[in-house]
Amino acid sequence: MMIRVALAGNPNVGKTSLFNALTGARQYVANWPGVTVEKKEGIAKYDGEKIRIVDLPGVYSLSASSIDEKIARDFILKEAPDVVIVVTDSMSLEQGLYLLLEILEMEENVILVVNAIDEARKNGLKIDRYELSKHFGVPVVLTSAINGEGVEDLLKSIVGMARKLEKSNKVMLNYGKDIEAKIREVEKSLKEAKILGNYDSRWLALKYLEGDKEILELLERIAGIKKLSEKEITENKVKIAKARYDYINSVMKEAISKIKAKMTLSEAIDHVLTHKFLGIPIFFSFMYLAFKLTFDVAQVFSDMLDAAFSKMANLVVQSLGENWLSSLISDGIIGGVGGVLVFVPNIFMMFLALGFMEESGYLPRAAFVMDRLMVRFKLSGRSFMSLLLGFGCNVPAVMSTRNIENSQERLATILIAPFITCSARLPVYILLASIFFPKNTALVIFSLYILSILLTIGSAIVVNRLFFKGRKFPLIMELPRYRMPSLKNLAIYVWNRGKHFLQKAGGIILVASILIWFLGYFPAGGDVEKSYAATIGKALEPIMRPLNFSWRATTALLFGVAAKEVVVSTFSMLYGFGEEDLESARLALSQEMDPAVAFAFMVFVMAYIPCLATVAAAKMETGSWKWPIFIVIYSSLVAYLISFIAYNVGRLFL
Amino acid sequence: MSKKLALFIMTIVSGSVAFMEIRADFLFGTFLGIVSLIFLFGIMDSIVEEKLATAHLMVGAFIFSIFAIFRILELASSYLGIVLGEAPDKITIADILLMVMGVLSFLIFLREAKEFKIT
């Protein structure tokens, strides 16, 4: 029989690290809250038992006010795992113990894990696990997921609890006369209505008193218990929270001894990086360095790959002669897929830079710093964190909005996230910027990123004006400790993010390349001007004429809807420079484009319809087609408008 | 040496290097100038609390050394380009100053970091 275990805890306490240590999995572990937005599963074996471990999203409470909280709560309530492990951080135990108390009210088989115990020792903290165990009535295991300390003890404890060798003695916290009387009253109604099922009556009563929306509706619908007023709910909440924190603090006084602390390294770094005046300039400096690494440092590796693909394509043509098959392989496959793969070094470098910032713990600070700006646009730093992910790929950016508690802010973030310029658009920028702005490649691309941020902010204003009343959402976020990124974790981060690019190259881009080759080769046997692609492109060309985009560029944009990298593949095939070097690309593109058109084209790519995967993610997350359709129409209109402006302004200066 | 004097010297030195770099790469020089501001604000913040001077000195020195590393990486990648027949970047006096100061800054960072509890 399989032992089913749920891993719960606050965000960023090392749950995923512990999950990896227990199961040997390689889930990416970030140094910021909200990495696990869906539950993840793995198997561990110990003492002849198979243990199925589910890593739940990090939550601060079980109020179901965000999707994460709902996922975690529903799993514990409905799946009824054999053991629930509550993971806490030794350095911020108080919040973790609050969650523990909540879970103890609904679940009996609970193990408390105090993680990062090595950090506590470094800071002169001594945590007495026996005291904690005595007061909370649960087995307590001290672990360090980083060095594996306590992991075996935890497995032993899980198996022991599942075999009923170890058990927890449920703590019944006294919430004071007033609340206890109310609890008894609600419990009585619940028992009379006989609707309890798997639910614990005391837990249901507490959630009712705290004004949990889902429970209030449930109890009103099934048991006919009247809804509470806002005033009553607030009063109850305060009393319940106070009782819990009083208890936690009294336990912590007993269980934790501490030497007098001086200013920590994290506090010192925070003072500067989140400085009132310096915070934002420092953030932009780091972003600039990330771009420099991506475009300047990595470019030589891209050039080397480019040269290798050129040689490969030439070799194919020399071996097979000039016929449709050699054209398919050299122009279609090598030109199309290779034309995109040459940007792998740039993309991996960008993820390396982002990974370093995330791993070190800087990104949540960036969100905190940017919150001051974001709040003016009715967003918060939490939206900013989702939007930052969009620089890699818009799909996880849209998915990560699940961490945003407020539904309006969440929806606004989903609607504007596609304007954040993702790594798939990077090959288009690099190709055109290197050709038309060889001396200022990094500057031009940096300006596109800045434009993308401005457009995102502008869209936030529009979306808030159109659909919401524009409430301000305060940011409540825990800042993790700084840590030196480990090479292993960085490598996992870069690989996990970057591999999607490679998978796309071997999947959708390969298929699209062959399709585009077919449309460009037939029916005229290689004469692109008379091809099917030309027919399609020329039919759409009049729409793009005000932007001075040729039919080739228009066709590339059309195919780019599938995936933005396909724009480059289409270019290489329709302009016929797939097997050649950058100089040939420059010669081919210069016949139809000048710097102003090229810049307008890049602006269009930056803003127009997100890829199909992002549209699908938006549909999934909003649960309606209304919003993805809005994204498609709005982004197309905006792209057209700003490209038109960019082209006409560019003509004056470029 | 007092922290305030160290901050003052670093403000001048990093500001000068930033100014010299602006001529070759406007954005790089401008963002390097922000490091100079970190040192400058350190002098002001130390009026409120002495320990903050050390914080500014440590973080500023660390970021300065990151800029130096980036310049080294950029130069290294341009020298790799020789394989492809491309001409490497020229090393300017500003670059040499940046690199020397980068090494010094890293040493300053290591020294100042010891004054805080590691977490």
mmCIF file with all atom_site columns, N, CA and C in Angstrom, chain B residues 42-102:
data_model
loop_
_atom_site.group_PDB
_atom_site.id
_atom_site.type_symbol
_atom_site.label_atom_id
_atom_site.label_alt_id
_atom_site.label_comp_id
_atom_site.label_asym_id
_atom_site.label_entity_id
_atom_site.label_seq_id
_atom_site.pdbx_PDB_ins_code
_atom_site.Cartn_x
_atom_site.Cartn_y
_atom_site.Cartn_z
_atom_site.occupancy
_atom_site.B_iso_or_equiv
_atom_site.pdbx_formal_charge
_atom_site.auth_seq_id
_atom_site.auth_comp_id
_atom_site.auth_asym_id
_atom_site.auth_atom_id
_atom_site.pdbx_PDB_model_num
ATOM 1   N N  . GLY B 1 42  ? 25.840 56.629 0.598   1.00 0.00 ? 42  GLY B N  1
ATOM 2   C CA . GLY B 1 42  ? 26.401 56.017 1.812   1.00 0.00 ? 42  GLY B CA 1
ATOM 3   C C  . GLY B 1 42  ? 26.904 57.077 2.769   1.00 0.00 ? 42  GLY B C  1
ATOM 4   N N  . ILE B 1 43  ? 27.544 58.115 2.205   1.00 0.00 ? 43  ILE B N  1
ATOM 5   C CA . ILE B 1 43  ? 28.057 59.203 3.053   1.00 0.00 ? 43  ILE B CA 1
ATOM 6   C C  . ILE B 1 43  ? 26.883 59.876 3.779   1.00 0.00 ? 43  ILE B C  1
ATOM 7   N N  . MET B 1 44  ? 25.802 60.098 3.013   1.00 0.00 ? 44  MET B N  1
ATOM 8   C CA . MET B 1 44  ? 24.643 60.785 3.618   1.00 0.00 ? 44  MET B CA 1
ATOM 9   C C  . MET B 1 44  ? 23.946 59.899 4.651   1.00 0.00 ? 44  MET B C  1
ATOM 10  N N  . ASP B 1 45  ? 23.742 58.611 4.279   1.00 0.00 ? 45  ASP B N  1
ATOM 11  C CA . ASP B 1 45  ? 23.031 57.707 5.201   1.00 0.00 ? 45  ASP B CA 1
ATOM 12  C C  . ASP B 1 45  ? 23.813 57.440 6.481   1.00 0.00 ? 45  ASP B C  1
ATOM 13  N N  . SER B 1 46  ? 25.145 57.549 6.398   1.00 0.00 ? 46  SER B N  1
ATOM 14  C CA . SER B 1 46  ? 25.949 57.247 7.585   1.00 0.00 ? 46  SER B CA 1
ATOM 15  C C  . SER B 1 46  ? 25.739 58.298 8.682   1.00 0.00 ? 46  SER B C  1
ATOM 16  N N  . ILE B 1 47  ? 25.159 59.438 8.285   1.00 0.00 ? 47  ILE B N  1
ATOM 17  C CA . ILE B 1 47  ? 24.851 60.456 9.298   1.00 0.00 ? 47  ILE B CA 1
ATOM 18  C C  . ILE B 1 47  ? 23.778 59.896 10.245  1.00 0.00 ? 47  ILE B C  1
ATOM 19  N N  . VAL B 1 48  ? 22.824 59.154 9.666   1.00 0.00 ? 48  VAL B N  1
ATOM 20  C CA . VAL B 1 48  ? 21.742 58.569 10.464  1.00 0.00 ? 48  VAL B CA 1
ATOM 21  C C  . VAL B 1 48  ? 22.261 57.394 11.285  1.00 0.00 ? 48  VAL B C  1
ATOM 22  N N  . GLU B 1 49  ? 22.983 56.502 10.618  1.00 0.00 ? 49  GLU B N  1
ATOM 23  C CA . GLU B 1 49  ? 23.528 55.350 11.330  1.00 0.00 ? 49  GLU B CA 1
ATOM 24  C C  . GLU B 1 49  ? 24.886 54.982 10.741  1.00 0.00 ? 49  GLU B C  1
ATOM 25  N N  . GLU B 1 50  ? 25.856 54.905 11.588  1.00 0.00 ? 50  GLU B N  1
ATOM 26  C CA . GLU B 1 50  ? 27.240 54.639 11.186  1.00 0.00 ? 50  GLU B CA 1
ATOM 27  C C  . GLU B 1 50  ? 27.372 53.365 10.348  1.00 0.00 ? 50  GLU B C  1
ATOM 28  N N  . LYS B 1 51  ? 26.627 52.335 10.760  1.00 0.00 ? 51  LYS B N  1
ATOM 29  C CA . LYS B 1 51  ? 26.759 51.021 10.137  1.00 0.00 ? 51  LYS B CA 1
ATOM 30  C C  . LYS B 1 51  ? 26.339 51.035 8.653   1.00 0.00 ? 51  LYS B C  1
ATOM 31  N N  . LEU B 1 52  ? 25.478 51.992 8.312   1.00 0.00 ? 52  LEU B N  1
ATOM 32  C CA . LEU B 1 52  ? 24.988 52.048 6.935   1.00 0.00 ? 52  LEU B CA 1
ATOM 33  C C  . LEU B 1 52  ? 26.101 52.415 5.957   1.00 0.00 ? 52  LEU B C  1
ATOM 34  N N  . ALA B 1 53  ? 27.109 53.103 6.453   1.00 0.00 ? 53  ALA B N  1
ATOM 35  C CA . ALA B 1 53  ? 28.259 53.430 5.596   1.00 0.00 ? 53  ALA B CA 1
ATOM 36  C C  . ALA B 1 53  ? 28.906 52.142 5.115   1.00 0.00 ? 53  ALA B C  1
ATOM 37  N N  . THR B 1 54  ? 29.051 51.201 6.030   1.00 0.00 ? 54  THR B N  1
ATOM 38  C CA . THR B 1 54  ? 29.649 49.915 5.673   1.00 0.00 ? 54  THR B CA 1
ATOM 39  C C  . THR B 1 54  ? 28.764 49.187 4.657   1.00 0.00 ? 54  THR B C  1
ATOM 40  N N  . ALA B 1 55  ? 27.436 49.266 4.876   1.00 0.00 ? 55  ALA B N  1
ATOM 41  C CA . ALA B 1 55  ? 26.514 48.594 3.950   1.00 0.00 ? 55  ALA B CA 1
ATOM 42  C C  . ALA B 1 55  ? 26.680 49.155 2.541   1.00 0.00 ? 55  ALA B C  1
ATOM 43  N N  . HIS B 1 56  ? 26.724 50.486 2.421   1.00 0.00 ? 56  HIS B N  1
ATOM 44  C CA . HIS B 1 56  ? 26.875 51.110 1.100   1.00 0.00 ? 56  HIS B CA 1
ATOM 45  C C  . HIS B 1 56  ? 28.222 50.767 0.476   1.00 0.00 ? 56  HIS B C  1
ATOM 46  N N  . LEU B 1 57  ? 29.243 50.790 1.309   1.00 0.00 ? 57  LEU B N  1
ATOM 47  C CA . LEU B 1 57  ? 30.590 50.498 0.802   1.00 0.00 ? 57  LEU B CA 1
ATOM 48  C C  . LEU B 1 57  ? 30.642 49.056 0.281   1.00 0.00 ? 57  LEU B C  1
ATOM 49  N N  . MET B 1 58  ? 30.067 48.150 1.036   1.00 0.00 ? 58  MET B N  1
ATOM 50  C CA . MET B 1 58  ? 30.093 46.738 0.662   1.00 0.00 ? 58  MET B CA 1
ATOM 51  C C  . MET B 1 58  ? 29.299 46.490 -0.635  1.00 0.00 ? 58  MET B C  1
ATOM 52  N N  . VAL B 1 59  ? 28.046 46.965 -0.672  1.00 0.00 ? 59  VAL B N  1
ATOM 53  C CA . VAL B 1 59  ? 27.201 46.698 -1.848  1.00 0.00 ? 59  VAL B CA 1
ATOM 54  C C  . VAL B 1 59  ? 27.731 47.441 -3.080  1.00 0.00 ? 59  VAL B C  1
ATOM 55  N N  . GLY B 1 60  ? 28.119 48.688 -2.894  1.00 0.00 ? 60  GLY B N  1
ATOM 56  C CA . GLY B 1 60  ? 28.667 49.453 -4.013  1.00 0.00 ? 60  GLY B CA 1
ATOM 57  C C  . GLY B 1 60  ? 29.891 48.776 -4.599  1.00 0.00 ? 60  GLY B C  1
ATOM 58  N N  . ALA B 1 61  ? 30.787 48.320 -3.718  1.00 0.00 ? 61  ALA B N  1
ATOM 59  C CA . ALA B 1 61  ? 32.010 47.658 -4.188  1.00 0.00 ? 61  ALA B CA 1
ATOM 60  C C  . ALA B 1 61  ? 31.674 46.372 -4.928  1.00 0.00 ? 61  ALA B C  1
ATOM 61  N N  . PHE B 1 62  ? 30.675 45.652 -4.437  1.00 0.00 ? 62  PHE B N  1
ATOM 62  C CA . PHE B 1 62  ? 30.290 44.396 -5.093  1.00 0.00 ? 62  PHE B CA 1
ATOM 63  C C  . PHE B 1 62  ? 29.741 44.674 -6.500  1.00 0.00 ? 62  PHE B C  1
ATOM 64  N N  . ILE B 1 63  ? 28.860 45.663 -6.586  1.00 0.00 ? 63  ILE B N  1
ATOM 65  C CA . ILE B 1 63  ? 28.271 45.957 -7.909  1.00 0.00 ? 63  ILE B CA 1
ATOM 66  C C  . ILE B 1 63  ? 29.338 46.490 -8.861  1.00 0.00 ? 63  ILE B C  1
ATOM 67  N N  . PHE B 1 64  ? 30.265 47.275 -8.321  1.00 0.00 ? 64  PHE B N  1
ATOM 68  C CA . PHE B 1 64  ? 31.348 47.784 -9.182  1.00 0.00 ? 64  PHE B CA 1
ATOM 69  C C  . PHE B 1 64  ? 32.139 46.597 -9.746  1.00 0.00 ? 64  PHE B C  1
ATOM 70  N N  . SER B 1 65  ? 32.404 45.614 -8.890  1.00 0.00 ? 65  SER B N  1
ATOM 71  C CA . SER B 1 65  ? 33.187 44.466 -9.382  1.00 0.00 ? 65  SER B CA 1
ATOM 72  C C  . SER B 1 65  ? 32.386 43.662 -10.406 1.00 0.00 ? 65  SER B C  1
ATOM 73  N N  . ILE B 1 66  ? 31.058 43.666 -10.288 1.00 0.00 ? 66  ILE B N  1
ATOM 74  C CA . ILE B 1 66  ? 30.235 42.979 -11.309 1.00 0.00 ? 66  ILE B CA 1
ATOM 75  C C  . ILE B 1 66  ? 30.392 43.686 -12.662 1.00 0.00 ? 66  ILE B C  1
ATOM 76  N N  . PHE B 1 67  ? 30.377 45.007 -12.630 1.00 0.00 ? 67  PHE B N  1
ATOM 77  C CA . PHE B 1 67  ? 30.580 45.767 -13.880 1.00 0.00 ? 67  PHE B CA 1
ATOM 78  C C  . PHE B 1 67  ? 31.934 45.414 -14.495 1.00 0.00 ? 67  PHE B C  1
ATOM 79  N N  . ALA B 1 68  ? 32.943 45.298 -13.637 1.00 0.00 ? 68  ALA B N  1
ATOM 80  C CA . ALA B 1 68  ? 34.285 44.961 -14.150 1.00 0.00 ? 68  ALA B CA 1
ATOM 81  C C  . ALA B 1 68  ? 34.266 43.561 -14.778 1.00 0.00 ? 68  ALA B C  1
ATOM 82  N N  . ILE B 1 69  ? 33.597 42.636 -14.116 1.00 0.00 ? 69  ILE B N  1
ATOM 83  C CA . ILE B 1 69  ? 33.514 41.268 -14.662 1.00 0.00 ? 69  ILE B CA 1
ATOM 84  C C  . ILE B 1 69  ? 32.823 41.293 -16.024 1.00 0.00 ? 69  ILE B C  1
ATOM 85  N N  . PHE B 1 70  ? 31.770 42.079 -16.143 1.00 0.00 ? 70  PHE B N  1
ATOM 86  C CA . PHE B 1 70  ? 31.059 42.148 -17.419 1.00 0.00 ? 70  PHE B CA 1
ATOM 87  C C  . PHE B 1 70  ? 31.951 42.688 -18.528 1.00 0.00 ? 70  PHE B C  1
ATOM 88  N N  . ARG B 1 71  ? 32.747 43.676 -18.186 1.00 0.00 ? 71  ARG B N  1
ATOM 89  C CA . ARG B 1 71  ? 33.635 44.231 -19.210 1.00 0.00 ? 71  ARG B CA 1
ATOM 90  C C  . ARG B 1 71  ? 34.666 43.176 -19.624 1.00 0.00 ? 71  ARG B C  1
ATOM 91  N N  . ILE B 1 72  ? 35.159 42.425 -18.629 1.00 0.00 ? 72  ILE B N  1
ATOM 92  C CA . ILE B 1 72  ? 36.134 41.376 -18.944 1.00 0.00 ? 72  ILE B CA 1
ATOM 93  C C  . ILE B 1 72  ? 35.477 40.316 -19.854 1.00 0.00 ? 72  ILE B C  1
ATOM 94  N N  . LEU B 1 73  ? 34.255 39.937 -19.504 1.00 0.00 ? 73  LEU B N  1
ATOM 95  C CA . LEU B 1 73  ? 33.543 38.936 -20.318 1.00 0.00 ? 73  LEU B CA 1
ATOM 96  C C  . LEU B 1 73  ? 33.334 39.449 -21.743 1.00 0.00 ? 73  LEU B C  1
ATOM 97  N N  . GLU B 1 74  ? 32.988 40.725 -21.825 1.00 0.00 ? 74  GLU B N  1
ATOM 98  C CA . GLU B 1 74  ? 32.737 41.317 -23.141 1.00 0.00 ? 74  GLU B CA 1
ATOM 99  C C  . GLU B 1 74  ? 34.020 41.299 -23.988 1.00 0.00 ? 74  GLU B C  1
ATOM 100 N N  . LEU B 1 75  ? 35.128 41.669 -23.342 1.00 0.00 ? 75  LEU B N  1
ATOM 101 C CA . LEU B 1 75  ? 36.404 41.668 -24.060 1.00 0.00 ? 75  LEU B CA 1
ATOM 102 C C  . LEU B 1 75  ? 36.795 40.245 -24.453 1.00 0.00 ? 75  LEU B C  1
ATOM 103 N N  . ALA B 1 76  ? 36.594 39.304 -23.518 1.00 0.00 ? 76  ALA B N  1
ATOM 104 C CA . ALA B 1 76  ? 36.943 37.909 -23.806 1.00 0.00 ? 76  ALA B CA 1
ATOM 105 C C  . ALA B 1 76  ? 36.150 37.403 -25.000 1.00 0.00 ? 76  ALA B C  1
ATOM 106 N N  . SER B 1 77  ? 34.852 37.742 -25.035 1.00 0.00 ? 77  SER B N  1
ATOM 107 C CA . SER B 1 77  ? 34.027 37.248 -26.143 1.00 0.00 ? 77  SER B CA 1
ATOM 108 C C  . SER B 1 77  ? 34.449 37.896 -27.457 1.00 0.00 ? 77  SER B C  1
ATOM 109 N N  . SER B 1 78  ? 34.902 39.161 -27.393 1.00 0.00 ? 78  SER B N  1
ATOM 110 C CA . SER B 1 78  ? 35.349 39.800 -28.641 1.00 0.00 ? 78  SER B CA 1
ATOM 111 C C  . SER B 1 78  ? 36.657 39.158 -29.119 1.00 0.00 ? 78  SER B C  1
ATOM 112 N N  . TYR B 1 79  ? 37.487 38.698 -28.165 1.00 0.00 ? 79  TYR B N  1
ATOM 113 C CA . TYR B 1 79  ? 38.726 38.010 -28.571 1.00 0.00 ? 79  TYR B CA 1
ATOM 114 C C  . TYR B 1 79  ? 38.432 36.616 -29.133 1.00 0.00 ? 79  TYR B C  1
ATOM 115 N N  . LEU B 1 80  ? 37.346 36.009 -28.646 1.00 0.00 ? 80  LEU B N  1
ATOM 116 C CA . LEU B 1 80  ? 36.927 34.717 -29.218 1.00 0.00 ? 80  LEU B CA 1
ATOM 117 C C  . LEU B 1 80  ? 36.508 34.889 -30.678 1.00 0.00 ? 80  LEU B C  1
ATOM 118 N N  . GLY B 1 81  ? 35.982 36.071 -30.966 1.00 0.00 ? 81  GLY B N  1
ATOM 119 C CA . GLY B 1 81  ? 35.526 36.369 -32.319 1.00 0.00 ? 81  GLY B CA 1
ATOM 120 C C  . GLY B 1 81  ? 36.626 36.323 -33.356 1.00 0.00 ? 81  GLY B C  1
ATOM 121 N N  . ILE B 1 82  ? 37.880 36.353 -32.903 1.00 0.00 ? 82  ILE B N  1
ATOM 122 C CA . ILE B 1 82  ? 39.015 36.269 -33.835 1.00 0.00 ? 82  ILE B CA 1
ATOM 123 C C  . ILE B 1 82  ? 38.906 34.969 -34.640 1.00 0.00 ? 82  ILE B C  1
ATOM 124 N N  . VAL B 1 83  ? 38.412 33.918 -33.996 1.00 0.00 ? 83  VAL B N  1
ATOM 125 C CA . VAL B 1 83  ? 38.236 32.620 -34.669 1.00 0.00 ? 83  VAL B CA 1
ATOM 126 C C  . VAL B 1 83  ? 37.370 32.782 -35.916 1.00 0.00 ? 83  VAL B C  1
ATOM 127 N N  . LEU B 1 84  ? 36.410 33.703 -35.853 1.00 0.00 ? 84  LEU B N  1
ATOM 128 C CA . LEU B 1 84  ? 35.489 33.915 -36.974 1.00 0.00 ? 84  LEU B CA 1
ATOM 129 C C  . LEU B 1 84  ? 35.974 35.040 -37.893 1.00 0.00 ? 84  LEU B C  1
ATOM 130 N N  . GLY B 1 85  ? 37.178 35.518 -37.634 1.00 0.00 ? 85  GLY B N  1
ATOM 131 C CA . GLY B 1 85  ? 37.746 36.562 -38.472 1.00 0.00 ? 85  GLY B CA 1
ATOM 132 C C  . GLY B 1 85  ? 37.309 37.962 -38.089 1.00 0.00 ? 85  GLY B C  1
ATOM 133 N N  . GLU B 1 86  ? 36.752 38.112 -36.884 1.00 0.00 ? 86  GLU B N  1
ATOM 134 C CA . GLU B 1 86  ? 36.316 39.449 -36.460 1.00 0.00 ? 86  GLU B CA 1
ATOM 135 C C  . GLU B 1 86  ? 37.424 40.144 -35.667 1.00 0.00 ? 86  GLU B C  1
ATOM 136 N N  . ALA B 1 87  ? 37.448 41.464 -35.772 1.00 0.00 ? 87  ALA B N  1
ATOM 137 C CA . ALA B 1 87  ? 38.471 42.213 -35.031 1.00 0.00 ? 87  ALA B CA 1
ATOM 138 C C  . ALA B 1 87  ? 38.042 42.367 -33.571 1.00 0.00 ? 87  ALA B C  1
ATOM 139 N N  . PRO B 1 88  ? 38.953 42.132 -32.611 1.00 0.00 ? 88  PRO B N  1
ATOM 140 C CA . PRO B 1 88  ? 38.574 42.268 -31.197 1.00 0.00 ? 88  PRO B CA 1
ATOM 141 C C  . PRO B 1 88  ? 38.411 43.729 -30.780 1.00 0.00 ? 88  PRO B C  1
ATOM 142 N N  . ASP B 1 89  ? 37.722 43.951 -29.659 1.00 0.00 ? 89  ASP B N  1
ATOM 143 C CA . ASP B 1 89  ? 37.562 45.311 -29.119 1.00 0.00 ? 89  ASP B CA 1
ATOM 144 C C  . ASP B 1 89  ? 38.915 45.834 -28.648 1.00 0.00 ? 89  ASP B C  1
ATOM 145 N N  . LYS B 1 90  ? 39.075 47.146 -28.719 1.00 0.00 ? 90  LYS B N  1
ATOM 146 C CA . LYS B 1 90  ? 40.313 47.735 -28.186 1.00 0.00 ? 90  LYS B CA 1
ATOM 147 C C  . LYS B 1 90  ? 40.173 47.926 -26.686 1.00 0.00 ? 90  LYS B C  1
ATOM 148 N N  . ILE B 1 91  ? 41.256 47.632 -25.969 1.00 0.00 ? 91  ILE B N  1
ATOM 149 C CA . ILE B 1 91  ? 41.203 47.847 -24.510 1.00 0.00 ? 91  ILE B CA 1
ATOM 150 C C  . ILE B 1 91  ? 41.639 49.285 -24.232 1.00 0.00 ? 91  ILE B C  1
ATOM 151 N N  . THR B 1 92  ? 40.740 50.032 -23.616 1.00 0.00 ? 92  THR B N  1
ATOM 152 C CA . THR B 1 92  ? 41.035 51.445 -23.362 1.00 0.00 ? 92  THR B CA 1
ATOM 153 C C  . THR B 1 92  ? 41.601 51.626 -21.947 1.00 0.00 ? 92  THR B C  1
ATOM 154 N N  . ILE B 1 93  ? 42.065 52.817 -21.664 1.00 0.00 ? 93  ILE B N  1
ATOM 155 C CA . ILE B 1 93  ? 42.575 53.113 -20.312 1.00 0.00 ? 93  ILE B CA 1
ATOM 156 C C  . ILE B 1 93  ? 41.436 52.971 -19.298 1.00 0.00 ? 93  ILE B C  1
ATOM 157 N N  . ALA B 1 94  ? 40.234 53.395 -19.732 1.00 0.00 ? 94  ALA B N  1
ATOM 158 C CA . ALA B 1 94  ? 39.072 53.279 -18.833 1.00 0.00 ? 94  ALA B CA 1
ATOM 159 C C  . ALA B 1 94  ? 38.827 51.813 -18.481 1.00 0.00 ? 94  ALA B C  1
ATOM 160 N N  . ASP B 1 95  ? 39.004 50.942 -19.481 1.00 0.00 ? 95  ASP B N  1
ATOM 161 C CA . ASP B 1 95  ? 38.796 49.505 -19.222 1.00 0.00 ? 95  ASP B CA 1
ATOM 162 C C  . ASP B 1 95  ? 39.813 48.988 -18.205 1.00 0.00 ? 95  ASP B C  1
ATOM 163 N N  . ILE B 1 96  ? 41.065 49.388 -18.381 1.00 0.00 ? 96  ILE B N  1
ATOM 164 C CA . ILE B 1 96  ? 42.114 48.912 -17.450 1.00 0.00 ? 96  ILE B CA 1
ATOM 165 C C  . ILE B 1 96  ? 41.822 49.409 -16.040 1.00 0.00 ? 96  ILE B C  1
ATOM 166 N N  . LEU B 1 97  ? 41.441 50.693 -15.965 1.00 0.00 ? 97  LEU B N  1
ATOM 167 C CA . LEU B 1 97  ? 41.090 51.255 -14.644 1.00 0.00 ? 97  LEU B CA 1
ATOM 168 C C  . LEU B 1 97  ? 39.921 50.504 -14.021 1.00 0.00 ? 97  LEU B C  1
ATOM 169 N N  . LEU B 1 98  ? 38.922 50.221 -14.885 1.00 0.00 ? 98  LEU B N  1
ATOM 170 C CA . LEU B 1 98  ? 37.729 49.506 -14.404 1.00 0.00 ? 98  LEU B CA 1
ATOM 171 C C  . LEU B 1 98  ? 38.109 48.130 -13.859 1.00 0.00 ? 98  LEU B C  1
ATOM 172 N N  . MET B 1 99  ? 38.991 47.442 -14.583 1.00 0.00 ? 99  MET B N  1
ATOM 173 C CA . MET B 1 99  ? 39.371 46.093 -14.157 1.00 0.00 ? 99  MET B CA 1
ATOM 174 C C  . MET B 1 99  ? 40.195 46.114 -12.854 1.00 0.00 ? 99  MET B C  1
ATOM 175 N N  . VAL B 1 100 ? 41.144 47.046 -12.799 1.00 0.00 ? 100 VAL B N  1
ATOM 176 C CA . VAL B 1 100 ? 41.975 47.143 -11.578 1.00 0.00 ? 100 VAL B CA 1
ATOM 177 C C  . VAL B 1 100 ? 41.086 47.495 -10.379 1.00 0.00 ? 100 VAL B C  1
ATOM 178 N N  . MET B 1 101 ? 40.217 48.486 -10.603 1.00 0.00 ? 101 MET B N  1
ATOM 179 C CA . MET B 1 101 ? 39.321 48.892 -9.516  1.00 0.00 ? 101 MET B CA 1
ATOM 180 C C  . MET B 1 101 ? 38.319 47.793 -9.168  1.00 0.00 ? 101 MET B C  1
ATOM 181 N N  . GLY B 1 102 ? 37.973 46.990 -10.191 1.00 0.00 ? 102 GLY B N  1
ATOM 182 C CA . GLY B 1 102 ? 37.062 45.866 -9.965  1.00 0.00 ? 102 GLY B CA 1
ATOM 183 C C  . GLY B 1 102 ? 37.649 44.871 -8.978  1.00 0.00 ? 102 GLY B C  1
#
